[in-house]
Amino acid sequence: MANKLEPIFRKGLLALVIFILFIVVFEQFLTLPRWLQALGRMHPLVLHFPIVLLLMAAGLQYFARFSRQSVSGDMRQVLRFLWLAGALFAGITVVMGIFLSQEEGYNSDATDWHKWTGVAVFLLASLLYRLQGHAFLESFTGAVLVIGLAILIPVCGHLGAVLTHGDNFITAPLQLEKKRPVVPLEEAYVFDDLVLPILETKCTGCHNPNKIKGKLNLMDSAAILAGGKSGLAINFQQPEDSRLLERIHLPLEAKEHMPPKGKPQLTPDEEAILVAWIKAGAPFSRKVLSLESSDPLQQLAAKQFQAAPTEVSQEVYTFPAAKEADIERLNTDYRTILPVAYGSPALSVQLFSAQAYEARQLEELQPVKTQIVSLDLSKLPVTDADLKLITPFENLRRLNLNFTNITAEGLTPLSKLQHLDQLHLAGVSLKPEAVKALLTAIPSLKAMTLWETGLTRQHMEELSQINPSLHVTGAFSDGDTVLLKLNPPVARTDQWVFPEQTEVTLGHPVSGVRLHYTLDETEPDSLSPVFSTPLTLHTTSVVRVKGYKEGWLPSDVTDFQFYRNTYKPDSVQLLNKLNHVHLAEGAHTFFDTQLGAIGANNPAWANYFAGVRHEAMQLVCRFDDPAEVSSVGIRYMIEEATGIYPPAAVEIWGGDNDQQLKLLAKRTLQAPEKGETPSLRKLDITFPKHPVRCLKIVAQPYKTEHPRLLLIDEMFLN
């Protein structure tokens, strides 16, 4: 039977040699359909067969050459079969490996070395099969080929292990435990000594220059700031929405949870360090002790290095420690509870996310009320009523209420906090009498933050007279030389996409800021109209806003885009499949009024864009009553660095039904420039007003050397 099959297998082996040489030469032009991508992922399943078969063949070949006993014909037949089967499986493994390498995350030198050693194993095994029965194999050179193959196989396997598990996967158990140099806390850097060791042990196995999963490299600060395929890993505007935090907080069973299920997971302390680091603005070059003494990062560092207590922990707390079960239960994605220092019973609590805040988050802290010495509620919608929930925290020393919704009258309950020594009230509207009364009631206060509260420099001096040891951080005066830049303005509306009109309110987190705006897309300045009452918009508009205030540098210009969509189809249908990664809500994506955003850290990037890569996006819109459409708008993303391009061409077809469509308009667009800044664009295609019951929109993706991704989040029919 084997003799009958050998000619067939031999032809298959020859075909594999030709095919592999072809795809290796033209690999850069390779574009795989989905079913071949699935075939490529079987590479780890198949690769064990050629390893076993070829090592057996090499061993028998060695035995056949050096054994003094004659080798029977049956054994030679077995040897031929092993070489043939081993070469065939090696070829199949190489093909699957090349298919697998086309996926993102495998563009590295290690991938190339693994590929070429795999190809070498296949070609050498094929050659040794063809040489069976030749005297050449009895020569010294023949023996070198056999031994070389036996060496090449584990080398290729090791390179594969490097791609999958990291550089030292095989050798790590043989090495003595390597400890990082002990760094004194006073010399420790936040990133190098606190954050990077966590990334190296839990993340860089898949996010390193050799295996750059998701095009994200976490080996150094520059690579982290560059982000990955999905955008930035850290959102500096909204740190709590950073993609890195999102991934580590996903359920363990979730596909995108990091580290992946089956890999070593983050410990609670490691997770707390990463969360605190990102929420502190991801500092890369700061020393640990340059942080505020109440900063969770400094507290975690003291625990990490088991250092002597810092200024925060110099006070001796005599109350008992809280139950570990209570602390673990109360720690959530929006509330962190940490010891202020290693071994200390005192706790520091910080709440995050204005959208997620509820008063019950303070009520739930009652089990640890005795141990809380630091509470951070900054930038949350905390009210006067909520402050009454804080008064049971009898040992509270530090309270941050910056930019909350409390009033001067709401300060009265705080007088019960007789241990309070730091109170931060920046951005809160206050009255001098209320602050003086509080300062008199709490003589322990040593530091207050009172800028942007309405209190003058004279008021600050009067407070210092009440308590000479009080340090007040207040407003800037004319003599100050340091000017701060205003935050970007904000806009609020119920409808960013509207059918007839929408009302827009402009605002700013700092009180007293004048907001100058324009509606004609020119840049606003101090002579532009000042916002006072809500703006009513009837057409697609860009509201450009800039903030001004004396004693501050003006804000950057912020653009707010509002879109009119007069006609919403009664039904929509896609005639082709979307990219499997960018499905959004299918055909309904384009008229759901949900606008996407740039940056993978923002859920609006991942959830609101529908995309195509290899074929056109063809959308059919149907109307029960004829719609007199004269323009079609398409909102798309450009991110040249990651291969997200505008549509190459757009066609608009209209008629009474699917079978009676005529071309209404066609537009072509230029490809983005190399290095062009990511942006969101709107393409408007106009044509003579035409009543239609059926409208077909065809958007072609760019098909350059590699097909480019086309992402669209919304369409507008007017």
XYZ file of C-alpha atoms in Angstrom, residues 64 112 128 174 281 294 325 328 334 342 425 455 524 548 566 578 689 704:
18
model
C 21.719 3.032 9.129
C 11.380 36.128 10.090
C 17.111 14.033 2.293
C 17.180 26.912 34.541
C -1.542 60.987 34.164
C -1.445 61.436 49.782
C -12.918 41.021 53.166
C -11.803 43.659 48.878
C -14.836 53.424 40.319
C 2.824 49.297 54.296
C -12.005 73.284 47.721
C -12.288 84.518 47.624
C -12.753 82.716 17.287
C -10.766 83.751 27.904
C -33.672 65.419 7.353
C -18.844 44.144 6.905
C -33.372 67.255 -5.905
C -3.422 50.031 -2.815
